[in-house]
Coordinates of C-alpha atoms and ligand atoms in Angstrom, one line a residue:
Chain A
M1 CA -41.5 73.2 111.1
K2 CA -43.1 69.8 111.0
V3 CA -46.8 69.7 110.7
L4 CA -48.8 66.7 111.9
V5 CA -52.3 66.2 110.5
A6 CA -54.9 63.8 111.9
V7 CA -57.3 62.3 109.4
K8 CA -60.2 60.0 110.2
R9 CA -62.0 57.5 107.9
V10 CA -65.7 58.1 108.1
I11 CA -68.9 57.5 106.1
D12 CA -69.0 59.7 102.9
Y13 CA -71.0 62.8 103.8
N14 CA -73.4 62.2 100.9
V15 CA -74.5 58.8 102.2
K16 CA -77.8 58.5 104.0
I17 CA -77.2 56.2 106.9
R18 CA -79.3 53.2 108.1
V19 CA -79.6 51.9 111.6
K20 CA -79.0 48.2 112.0
A21 CA -82.2 46.1 112.6
D22 CA -80.9 45.0 116.0
H23 CA -80.3 48.7 117.0
S24 CA -76.7 47.9 117.9
D25 CA -75.2 50.5 115.7
V26 CA -75.3 52.2 112.3
D27 CA -75.0 49.8 109.4
L28 CA -71.7 50.4 107.6
T29 CA -71.6 47.3 105.4
N30 CA -70.9 48.2 101.7
V31 CA -71.2 51.9 102.5
K32 CA -69.0 54.4 100.8
M33 CA -66.3 55.7 103.1
A34 CA -64.1 58.8 102.8
M35 CA -61.8 61.1 104.6
N36 CA -63.8 63.3 107.1
P37 CA -64.4 66.6 105.3
F38 CA -62.9 68.6 108.2
C39 CA -59.7 66.5 107.9
E40 CA -59.5 67.3 104.2
I41 CA -59.5 70.9 105.2
A42 CA -56.7 70.1 107.7
V43 CA -54.6 68.4 105.1
E44 CA -55.1 71.3 102.7
E45 CA -54.0 73.8 105.3
A46 CA -50.8 71.8 106.1
V47 CA -50.0 71.4 102.4
R48 CA -50.5 75.2 101.9
L49 CA -48.1 75.9 104.8
K50 CA -45.6 73.7 103.1
E51 CA -46.1 75.5 99.8
K52 CA -45.5 78.8 101.5
G53 CA -42.3 77.5 102.9
V54 CA -43.6 77.7 106.5
A55 CA -43.8 73.9 107.0
T56 CA -40.9 71.7 106.1
E57 CA -42.6 68.3 106.4
V58 CA -46.3 67.2 106.5
V59 CA -47.0 63.9 108.3
A60 CA -50.5 62.4 108.2
V61 CA -51.7 60.1 110.9
T62 CA -54.8 58.0 111.3
I63 CA -56.1 55.6 113.9
G64 CA -58.4 52.9 112.6
P65 CA -58.8 49.6 110.7
K66 CA -56.6 48.4 107.8
A67 CA -58.9 50.1 105.3
A68 CA -58.1 53.5 106.8
Q69 CA -54.8 53.4 104.8
E70 CA -57.0 54.5 101.9
Q71 CA -57.4 57.9 103.6
L72 CA -53.7 58.1 104.4
R73 CA -53.0 57.5 100.7
T74 CA -55.4 60.3 99.9
A75 CA -53.6 62.6 102.3
L76 CA -50.3 61.6 100.6
A77 CA -51.7 62.3 97.2
L78 CA -52.8 65.7 98.4
G79 CA -49.3 66.5 99.4
A80 CA -48.4 64.9 102.8
D81 CA -44.8 63.6 102.8
R82 CA -45.3 60.5 104.9
A83 CA -48.0 58.7 106.9
I84 CA -48.5 56.9 110.2
H85 CA -51.2 54.3 110.6
V86 CA -52.1 53.3 114.2
E87 CA -54.0 50.1 113.3
T88 CA -56.8 48.8 115.4
E89 CA -60.1 47.1 114.6
E90 CA -61.6 48.3 117.9
R91 CA -64.0 51.2 118.2
V92 CA -61.8 54.2 119.2
E93 CA -63.5 56.9 121.2
S94 CA -62.1 60.4 121.1
L95 CA -60.3 60.1 124.4
A96 CA -58.3 57.1 123.2
A97 CA -57.7 58.8 119.8
A98 CA -56.3 61.8 121.7
K99 CA -54.1 59.6 123.9
L100 CA -52.7 57.9 120.8
L101 CA -52.2 61.2 119.0
A102 CA -50.4 62.6 122.1
K103 CA -47.9 59.7 121.9
V104 CA -47.4 60.4 118.2
V105 CA -46.8 64.0 119.0
E106 CA -44.3 63.0 121.7
E107 CA -42.4 60.9 119.2
E108 CA -42.6 63.3 116.2
Q109 CA -42.3 66.6 118.0
P110 CA -44.3 68.6 115.4
G111 CA -44.4 72.4 115.5
L112 CA -48.1 72.4 114.7
V113 CA -50.9 69.7 114.8
I114 CA -54.0 70.2 112.6
L115 CA -57.2 68.2 113.2
G116 CA -60.8 68.5 112.0
K117 CA -63.1 70.3 114.4
Q118 CA -65.5 67.4 114.3
A119 CA -65.8 63.9 112.8
I120 CA -69.1 63.7 110.9
D121 CA -69.9 60.2 112.2
T122 CA -70.0 60.6 115.9
D123 CA -70.2 64.4 115.8
N124 CA -68.1 64.5 118.9
N125 CA -66.0 67.7 118.5
Q126 CA -63.5 66.6 121.2
T127 CA -60.3 65.1 120.0
G128 CA -58.3 68.2 119.2
Q129 CA -59.1 69.8 122.5
M130 CA -58.3 66.6 124.4
L131 CA -55.0 66.2 122.5
A132 CA -54.1 69.8 123.4
A133 CA -54.8 69.2 127.1
L134 CA -52.9 65.9 127.2
A135 CA -49.9 67.3 125.2
G136 CA -49.9 70.5 127.4
L137 CA -50.3 72.6 124.3
P138 CA -52.5 75.6 123.5
Q139 CA -55.4 75.2 121.1
G140 CA -57.0 77.2 118.4
T141 CA -60.3 75.5 117.6
F142 CA -62.8 76.1 114.8
A143 CA -60.2 78.0 112.8
S144 CA -61.1 80.0 109.8
E145 CA -57.6 81.5 109.4
V146 CA -54.2 80.5 110.6
V147 CA -51.1 82.7 110.4
V148 CA -47.7 81.6 111.6
E149 CA -45.6 84.6 112.9
G150 CA -42.2 83.4 114.1
D151 CA -42.8 81.3 117.2
K152 CA -46.4 82.5 117.5
L153 CA -49.6 81.4 115.8
Q154 CA -52.6 83.7 115.2
V155 CA -55.8 81.8 114.8
T156 CA -59.1 83.3 113.8
R157 CA -61.9 81.2 115.3
E158 CA -65.5 80.9 114.3
I159 CA -67.5 81.4 117.5
D160 CA -71.2 81.6 118.1
G161 CA -71.2 85.4 118.1
G162 CA -68.9 86.0 115.2
L163 CA -65.1 85.7 115.0
Q164 CA -62.4 85.7 117.6
T165 CA -58.6 85.9 117.1
V166 CA -56.2 84.4 119.6
E167 CA -52.5 84.2 119.7
L168 CA -50.9 80.9 120.7
T169 CA -47.3 79.9 121.5
L170 CA -45.9 77.2 119.2
P171 CA -46.1 74.2 119.2
A172 CA -49.9 74.4 119.1
I173 CA -53.0 72.4 118.2
V174 CA -55.5 73.7 115.6
T175 CA -58.9 72.4 114.6
T176 CA -60.4 73.4 111.3
D177 CA -63.7 75.0 110.5
L178 CA -65.4 75.0 107.1
R179 CA -64.1 78.4 105.9
L180 CA -60.4 77.8 106.6
N181 CA -59.8 76.8 102.9
E182 CA -61.3 74.9 100.0
P183 CA -59.5 71.6 99.7
R184 CA -58.0 70.6 96.3
Y185 CA -58.7 67.4 94.5
A186 CA -55.9 64.8 94.1
K187 CA -54.5 64.5 90.6
L188 CA -53.9 61.1 89.0
P189 CA -50.1 61.4 88.9
D190 CA -50.1 62.4 92.5
I191 CA -52.2 59.4 93.4
M192 CA -49.7 57.2 91.7
K193 CA -46.8 58.9 93.4
A194 CA -48.5 58.6 96.8
K195 CA -48.4 54.8 96.6
K196 CA -44.6 55.0 97.0
K197 CA -44.5 57.5 99.9
P198 CA -43.6 56.0 103.3
L199 CA -46.4 54.7 105.5
D200 CA -45.5 53.4 108.9
V201 CA -47.8 51.0 110.7
K202 CA -48.0 50.8 114.5
S203 CA -50.4 49.3 117.1
P204 CA -51.9 51.0 120.1
A205 CA -49.8 48.6 122.2
D206 CA -46.6 49.9 120.5
L207 CA -47.6 53.4 121.8
G208 CA -48.6 52.0 125.2
V209 CA -52.2 53.1 125.0
E210 CA -55.3 51.1 126.1
V211 CA -58.1 51.7 123.6
A212 CA -61.0 50.3 125.6
S213 CA -63.4 53.0 126.8
K214 CA -65.7 53.3 129.8
L215 CA -68.4 54.4 127.5
T216 CA -70.9 51.8 126.3
L217 CA -73.1 52.2 123.2
L218 CA -76.3 50.7 124.4
K219 CA -78.6 51.4 121.5
V220 CA -78.8 53.2 118.2
E221 CA -82.2 54.3 116.9
S222 CA -83.6 56.2 114.0
P223 CA -84.9 59.6 115.0
A224 CA -88.6 60.3 114.9
E225 CA -89.5 60.8 111.2
R226 CA -91.2 64.1 110.3
K227 CA -94.3 63.4 108.3
G228 CA -94.4 65.2 105.1
G229 CA -96.7 68.2 104.9
I230 CA -98.6 69.8 102.1
K231 CA -97.9 72.2 99.3
V232 CA -99.8 75.4 99.4
G233 CA -100.8 77.2 96.2
S234 CA -100.3 80.9 97.2
V235 CA -98.8 83.3 99.7
D236 CA -102.4 83.9 100.9
E237 CA -103.0 80.3 101.6
L238 CA -99.6 80.0 103.4
V239 CA -100.4 83.0 105.7
D240 CA -103.9 81.6 106.4
K241 CA -102.4 78.1 107.3
L242 CA -99.8 79.6 109.6
K243 CA -102.4 81.8 111.3
N244 CA -105.4 79.5 111.6
E245 CA -104.1 75.9 111.3
A246 CA -100.6 75.9 112.7
K247 CA -101.3 79.0 114.9
V248 CA -97.6 80.0 114.9
I249 CA -98.0 83.6 113.7
Chain B
M1 CA -74.8 63.3 143.3
S2 CA -73.5 66.8 142.7
I3 CA -73.4 68.6 139.5
L4 CA -71.3 71.6 138.3
V5 CA -72.8 73.7 135.5
L6 CA -70.5 76.0 133.6
A7 CA -72.4 79.3 133.0
E8 CA -72.4 80.7 129.5
H9 CA -72.2 84.5 129.4
H10 CA -71.4 87.4 127.0
D11 CA -70.9 91.1 127.6
G12 CA -71.5 90.7 131.3
Q13 CA -74.9 89.0 130.8
L14 CA -75.9 85.5 131.6
A15 CA -76.7 83.7 128.3
G16 CA -80.0 81.9 127.8
A17 CA -78.3 78.6 127.2
T18 CA -77.4 78.2 130.9
A19 CA -81.1 77.8 131.9
H20 CA -81.3 74.8 129.5
V21 CA -78.2 73.2 131.0
V22 CA -79.6 73.6 134.5
A23 CA -82.7 71.8 133.2
A24 CA -80.5 68.9 132.1
A25 CA -78.8 68.9 135.5
K26 CA -82.2 68.8 137.2
A27 CA -83.1 65.8 135.0
I28 CA -79.9 64.0 136.3
G29 CA -80.8 65.0 139.9
G30 CA -78.7 66.1 142.8
D31 CA -77.2 69.4 144.1
I32 CA -76.5 71.8 141.3
D33 CA -73.7 74.4 141.5
V34 CA -73.1 76.9 138.8
L35 CA -69.6 78.2 138.0
V36 CA -69.3 81.7 136.6
A37 CA -65.8 82.4 135.3
G38 CA -64.8 85.6 133.6
E39 CA -63.8 89.1 134.4
N40 CA -66.4 91.5 136.0
V41 CA -69.0 88.9 136.1
G42 CA -70.9 90.0 139.3
A43 CA -74.1 90.6 137.4
V44 CA -73.8 87.2 135.7
A45 CA -73.5 85.5 139.1
E46 CA -76.5 87.3 140.4
A47 CA -78.6 86.2 137.4
A48 CA -77.4 82.6 137.7
A49 CA -78.3 82.6 141.4
K50 CA -81.9 83.2 140.4
L51 CA -82.2 80.1 138.2
D52 CA -84.6 77.5 139.6
G53 CA -82.8 74.5 141.1
V54 CA -79.4 76.0 141.7
S55 CA -78.0 75.6 145.2
K56 CA -74.8 77.6 144.9
V57 CA -73.1 79.9 142.5
R58 CA -69.3 79.8 142.5
V59 CA -67.6 82.9 140.9
A60 CA -64.1 83.0 139.6
D61 CA -63.7 86.7 138.7
N62 CA -60.3 87.3 137.3
A63 CA -58.6 88.8 134.2
V64 CA -57.1 85.4 133.4
Y65 CA -60.7 84.1 132.6
A66 CA -61.6 87.1 130.4
H67 CA -62.8 85.9 127.0
Q68 CA -63.0 82.4 128.5
L69 CA -59.9 81.1 126.8
A70 CA -59.8 77.3 126.8
E71 CA -56.5 76.8 128.6
P72 CA -57.2 78.7 131.9
M73 CA -60.9 77.8 131.9
G74 CA -59.9 74.1 131.5
A75 CA -57.4 74.3 134.3
L76 CA -60.0 76.0 136.6
L77 CA -62.6 73.3 135.9
V78 CA -60.1 70.5 136.5
E79 CA -59.3 72.0 140.0
L80 CA -63.0 72.1 140.8
A81 CA -64.2 68.9 139.2
G82 CA -63.1 66.7 142.1
D83 CA -66.1 67.9 144.1
Y84 CA -68.6 66.7 141.6
S85 CA -70.1 63.6 139.8
H86 CA -71.0 65.6 136.7
V87 CA -69.7 68.6 134.9
L88 CA -72.0 70.2 132.3
A89 CA -71.8 73.0 129.8
A90 CA -73.9 74.2 126.9
A91 CA -72.9 72.8 123.5
T92 CA -71.9 76.3 122.4
T93 CA -68.5 77.2 120.9
T94 CA -67.4 78.1 124.5
G95 CA -68.5 74.8 126.0
K96 CA -67.2 72.7 123.1
N97 CA -63.9 74.5 123.4
V98 CA -63.3 74.0 127.1
L99 CA -65.0 70.8 128.3
P100 CA -63.0 68.2 126.3
R101 CA -59.8 69.5 128.0
V102 CA -61.4 68.8 131.4
A103 CA -62.4 65.3 130.4
A104 CA -59.0 64.5 129.0
L105 CA -57.2 65.8 132.1
K106 CA -59.5 63.8 134.4
D107 CA -59.0 60.8 132.1
V108 CA -62.7 60.4 131.3
S109 CA -64.7 60.4 128.2
Q110 CA -66.8 63.3 127.2
I111 CA -70.4 62.8 126.2
S112 CA -71.2 65.5 123.6
E113 CA -74.5 67.3 122.9
I114 CA -76.9 65.2 124.9
V115 CA -80.6 65.7 124.1
E116 CA -82.1 63.4 126.8
V117 CA -81.2 62.2 130.3
V118 CA -82.1 58.5 130.7
D119 CA -80.5 58.2 134.2
A120 CA -77.5 59.7 135.9
D121 CA -75.1 57.5 133.8
T122 CA -77.1 57.1 130.6
F123 CA -77.8 59.7 127.9
K124 CA -79.2 60.1 124.4
R125 CA -77.3 62.0 121.8
P126 CA -77.6 62.5 118.0
I127 CA -74.9 61.1 115.8
Y128 CA -74.4 61.1 112.0
A129 CA -76.0 64.6 111.6
G130 CA -79.0 63.6 113.7
N131 CA -79.8 60.7 111.4
A132 CA -79.4 58.3 114.4
I133 CA -79.8 58.7 118.1
A134 CA -77.3 56.9 120.3
T135 CA -78.0 55.8 123.9
V136 CA -74.7 55.8 125.7
K137 CA -73.8 54.7 129.3
S138 CA -70.8 55.9 131.1
A139 CA -68.9 54.0 133.8
D140 CA -66.5 56.9 134.4
S141 CA -66.5 58.3 138.0
L142 CA -66.9 61.8 136.6
K143 CA -69.3 62.5 133.7
V144 CA -68.3 65.4 131.5
I145 CA -71.2 66.4 129.3
T146 CA -72.2 69.1 126.8
V147 CA -75.9 69.8 126.5
R148 CA -77.8 70.7 123.4
S149 CA -80.2 73.5 124.4
T150 CA -83.1 72.4 122.2
G151 CA -83.3 69.1 124.1
F152 CA -84.3 70.7 127.4
D153 CA -86.8 73.4 128.3
A154 CA -85.2 76.2 130.2
V155 CA -85.7 76.3 134.0
A156 CA -87.6 79.4 135.3
E157 CA -86.3 82.0 137.6
G158 CA -87.3 82.3 141.2
G159 CA -84.3 80.7 143.0
S160 CA -82.0 82.5 145.4
A161 CA -78.8 80.5 145.5
A162 CA -75.8 81.5 147.7
V163 CA -73.0 83.1 145.8
E164 CA -69.4 82.4 146.8
S165 CA -66.1 83.3 145.3
V166 CA -63.5 80.9 144.1
D167 CA -59.9 82.2 144.4
I168 CA -58.2 79.8 142.1
V169 CA -56.1 81.7 139.5
A170 CA -55.0 79.5 136.7
D171 CA -51.8 80.7 135.0
N172 CA -51.7 80.9 131.3
S173 CA -48.7 81.8 129.2
Q174 CA -49.7 79.9 126.1
S175 CA -52.6 81.8 124.7
C176 CA -53.9 85.3 124.6
F177 CA -56.9 87.1 123.3
V178 CA -56.2 89.4 120.3
K179 CA -59.6 90.6 119.1
Q180 CA -63.2 89.8 118.5
E181 CA -65.6 90.8 115.8
L182 CA -69.1 90.1 117.0
A183 CA -72.2 90.5 114.9
Q184 CA -74.4 93.4 116.1
S185 CA -78.1 92.8 115.8
D186 CA -81.3 93.9 117.4
R187 CA -82.9 90.7 116.4
P188 CA -83.4 87.8 118.8
E189 CA -80.6 85.3 119.2
L190 CA -80.8 82.4 116.7
A191 CA -80.8 79.7 119.3
A192 CA -83.5 81.3 121.4
A193 CA -85.8 82.8 118.7
K194 CA -89.4 81.6 118.4
V195 CA -89.3 82.2 114.7
V196 CA -86.3 81.8 112.4
I197 CA -86.2 82.7 108.7
S198 CA -83.1 81.4 106.9
G199 CA -81.8 82.1 103.4
G200 CA -79.7 79.8 101.2
R201 CA -77.7 79.9 98.0
G202 CA -81.0 80.7 96.2
M203 CA -80.8 84.2 97.8
G204 CA -78.2 85.0 95.2
S205 CA -76.3 87.7 97.2
G206 CA -75.8 89.3 100.6
E207 CA -77.7 92.3 99.4
N208 CA -80.8 90.1 98.7
F209 CA -80.8 89.0 102.3
K210 CA -82.5 92.3 103.0
L211 CA -85.6 90.7 101.5
L212 CA -85.8 88.7 104.7
D213 CA -85.5 91.8 107.0
G214 CA -89.1 93.1 106.7
I215 CA -90.5 89.6 107.3
A216 CA -88.2 89.0 110.2
D217 CA -89.3 92.4 111.7
K218 CA -93.0 91.5 111.4
L219 CA -92.5 88.0 112.9
G220 CA -89.9 89.0 115.5
A221 CA -87.7 86.4 113.9
A222 CA -84.0 85.7 113.9
I223 CA -82.3 85.3 110.5
G224 CA -80.2 82.3 109.7
A225 CA -78.5 80.8 106.7
S226 CA -77.3 77.7 105.0
R227 CA -73.6 76.9 104.7
A228 CA -73.7 77.7 101.0
A229 CA -74.9 81.2 101.8
V230 CA -72.1 81.7 104.4
D231 CA -69.4 80.2 102.2
A232 CA -70.4 82.5 99.3
G233 CA -69.9 85.4 101.7
F234 CA -73.5 86.5 101.6
V235 CA -73.7 86.6 105.4
P236 CA -71.3 85.9 108.4
N237 CA -70.5 82.5 109.9
D238 CA -72.5 83.0 113.0
M239 CA -75.7 82.7 111.0
Q240 CA -75.0 79.1 109.8
V241 CA -77.7 76.6 110.8
G242 CA -76.8 72.9 110.6
Q243 CA -74.8 69.9 111.7
T244 CA -71.7 72.0 112.1
G245 CA -73.4 75.4 112.8
K246 CA -76.2 76.3 115.1
I247 CA -78.9 73.9 116.1
V248 CA -82.3 75.6 116.3
A249 CA -85.8 74.4 117.1
P250 CA -88.2 77.4 116.9
E251 CA -92.0 77.3 116.7
L252 CA -91.7 78.3 113.1
Y253 CA -88.7 77.9 110.7
I254 CA -88.9 79.3 107.2
A255 CA -86.3 78.0 104.7
V256 CA -85.9 80.2 101.7
G257 CA -83.9 79.1 98.7
I258 CA -82.4 76.2 100.7
S259 CA -82.3 72.8 99.1
G260 CA -82.5 70.8 102.3
A261 CA -79.1 68.9 102.5
I262 CA -78.9 66.5 105.5
Q263 CA -76.3 68.8 107.1
H264 CA -78.8 71.7 107.0
L265 CA -81.7 69.5 108.2
A266 CA -79.6 68.4 111.2
G267 CA -79.8 72.0 112.5
M268 CA -83.5 72.7 112.1
K269 CA -85.6 69.5 111.7
D270 CA -86.8 69.6 115.3
S271 CA -88.6 72.9 114.6
K272 CA -92.3 72.8 115.4
V273 CA -93.5 74.0 112.0
I274 CA -91.4 74.2 108.9
V275 CA -92.1 76.3 105.8
A276 CA -90.1 75.9 102.6
I277 CA -90.0 78.4 99.8
N278 CA -88.1 77.0 96.8
K279 CA -88.5 77.2 93.0
D280 CA -87.6 73.5 92.6
E281 CA -90.6 71.3 93.6
E282 CA -88.3 68.3 93.9
A283 CA -86.1 70.0 96.5
P284 CA -85.6 67.7 99.5
I285 CA -86.5 70.4 101.9
F286 CA -90.2 69.8 100.9
Q287 CA -89.9 66.3 102.5
V288 CA -89.6 67.9 106.0
A289 CA -91.8 71.0 105.4
D290 CA -95.2 71.2 106.9
Y291 CA -96.1 73.9 104.3
G292 CA -94.2 74.1 101.0
L293 CA -94.6 76.9 98.5
V294 CA -93.1 76.3 95.1
G295 CA -92.0 79.5 93.3
D296 CA -89.5 82.3 92.9
L297 CA -88.4 83.7 96.2
F298 CA -87.9 87.1 94.6
E299 CA -91.7 87.3 93.9
I300 CA -92.8 85.4 97.0
L301 CA -90.9 87.3 99.7
P302 CA -92.2 90.8 98.9
E303 CA -95.7 89.5 98.8
L304 CA -95.3 87.6 102.0
E305 CA -94.0 90.7 103.7
S306 CA -97.0 92.7 102.6
K307 CA -99.5 90.1 103.7
L308 CA -98.2 89.5 107.2
Ligands
FAD1 C1 -68.7 68.6 106.6 C2 -69.9 69.4 106.1 C3 -70.6 70.2 107.0 C4 -71.7 70.9 106.6 N1 -72.4 71.6 107.5 C5 -73.5 72.4 107.1 C6 -74.2 73.1 108.0 O1 -74.0 73.2 109.2 N2 -75.3 73.8 107.5 C7 -75.7 73.8 106.2 O2 -76.6 74.5 105.8 N3 -74.9 73.1 105.3 C8 -73.9 72.4 105.7 N4 -73.2 71.7 104.8 C9 -73.4 71.9 103.3 C10 -74.6 71.1 102.8 O3 -74.2 69.8 102.4 C11 -75.2 71.8 101.6 O4 -74.1 72.0 100.6 C12 -75.7 73.2 101.9 O5 -76.6 73.1 103.0 C13 -76.5 73.7 100.6 O6 -76.9 75.0 100.9 P1 -78.2 75.6 100.1 O7 -79.4 74.7 100.3 O8 -78.3 77.0 100.4 O9 -77.7 75.5 98.6 P2 -78.1 74.6 97.4 O10 -78.1 73.2 97.7 O11 -77.4 75.1 96.2 O12 -79.7 75.0 97.2 C14 -80.1 76.3 96.7 C15 -81.6 76.1 96.6 O13 -82.2 77.4 96.2 C16 -83.2 77.2 95.3 N5 -83.4 78.4 94.5 C17 -82.5 79.0 93.7 N6 -83.0 80.2 93.2 C18 -84.2 80.3 93.7 C19 -85.2 81.3 93.6 N7 -85.1 82.4 92.8 N8 -86.4 81.1 94.2 C20 -86.6 80.0 95.0 N9 -85.7 79.1 95.2 C21 -84.5 79.2 94.6 C22 -82.8 76.0 94.4 O14 -83.9 75.4 93.9 C23 -82.1 75.2 95.5 O15 -82.9 74.2 96.0 C24 -72.1 70.9 105.2 C25 -71.4 70.1 104.3 C26 -70.3 69.3 104.8 C27 -69.5 68.5 103.8
AMP2 N1 -59.5 57.7 114.7 C1 -59.0 58.9 114.4 N2 -57.8 58.9 113.6 C2 -57.3 60.1 113.3 N3 -57.8 61.3 113.6 C3 -58.9 61.3 114.4 C4 -59.5 60.1 114.8 N4 -60.6 60.4 115.5 C5 -60.7 61.8 115.5 N5 -59.6 62.3 114.9 C6 -59.3 63.7 114.6 O1 -60.1 64.5 115.5 C7 -61.0 65.3 114.7 C8 -62.3 65.5 115.5 O2 -62.9 64.3 115.8 P1 -64.0 64.1 116.9 O3 -63.5 64.8 118.1 O4 -64.1 62.7 117.1 O5 -65.2 64.8 116.4 C9 -61.1 64.6 113.4 O6 -61.5 65.5 112.4 C10 -59.7 64.1 113.2 O7 -58.8 65.2 112.8

């Protein structure tokens, strides 16, 4: 079974972002970028399926600027066999990303596609579900466990009330939650080897998809800052403040 | 303008989130219909009909919608969406699972987790773990939107909308429900509680979370957790508060043994009053806390319980 993994280049999760002075967007100049953490979990799951002999080939795909090839090389170092870069300098909304991924799915015919549940930049949590709808495939979102059984897939999902298990026909779409696995780190020899693995570059036009969106970003602002409070010296003082000053208990 | 709100429900009961989504729909303006889809959901429909501002409740009561699997739910909403300018759902795991399918099949963008309605086409939503607020305008003919409950005060009851049934039966051969393990608790729901007390890695073990119980009992609080506490297996996933867990904004949030990473703050920094208990006086959580208490939680928690 071929497994396709979608990885997105985003701001490193440790970086505190700044809003541009003209409020047009978040300032990403000279900011450390990385693979979206949920995509790292997706790559790890695909590689583990290959190590278990369930997957025969792992293909990583990204949509983004030239620099996004760094994240594809990371995926290759982590164990993906080859990579596809859909190169565009434009802002790609989730719908366009899903349309492009649907075209890649049509060409590659994978048995399973794994995405992150959410990109930590836009916090959209949409692309996997959109891809499932466009490709006409079932979805197992927010997965904390994935088990392939013949031509079926059992997915345990993290839902608001606890855990839910669903069974899907394959091919299927899975999006990862935090507890699915703990991603490994790439080792130096693997990073070297990854440089020689095949990486195909395509354009959205090659796939026949229009990237432009009907959504306009009008403004980006910083949220209202909380003003720092005080330190209290004892439990008594805390209880007193909560009762008589804040009046919340 | 006409708006379709997807009702959130569990165990045959309308969930609190729906009243917040109806509030967002009222802010957009226009006729508001609520769709209740599930199996044996008569009582849910009756409860939805009482929400203020709702003109009509449409009920799709069929086994295919039991457990609200994404595939049939998406197909149903796509059938109905043609009658509406906006389709809204709560930004819960159900809403997030289903709505993007509807957007994709109608070839429109989805606007996720709005916290403010500027006008019928323009919305505010947090991005980058709430460290920026984006204003986005949609030129799509249909707006598909998930709503963050903390952004909108729930509408009251008092309405008496008409209830009509929808006889669309989506077919679904691709997915089926296997099982569910739901947390059982007598405490209020995290997202709706007036007081939330959360424990982090500093709690040390699942057993130690019991130290929060007595305090939660006295305050009528829900208990939450940081990702580190969930990952370590101290408590189940449904207790995670944060960017990728639950978003809460209670009157009082007490963070115990939680350092205050941006991903955690994203889920609680809109709380009215924040208390932090941490032995490290440099912990970032103190930068957002109204009242900080530096010290060992194992000493502080029993004392706090006795003094409440
Ligand atoms: C993609 C992604 C998504 C994430 N989503 C979330 C999310 O939704 N929610 C979330 O919470 N995190 C999330 N995180 C994780 C986040 O970055 C932090 O790692 C996490 O919040 C840390 O949890 P913590 O504060 O409990 O642990 P730590 O950072 O280890 O802090 C433990 C604290 O306990 C204190 N402590 C220890 N012992 C005691 C004691 N005896 N008495 C008093 N204080 C004590 C310490 O001083 C310390 O400040 C996410 C991370 C990523 C990469
Ligand atoms: N530009 C992109 N390139 C590759 N994958 C993407 C892209 N955008 C989103 N995805 C995938 O979709 C997931 C969810 O993203 P989102 O729906 O934008 O929050 C990500 O974790 C990726 O797996």
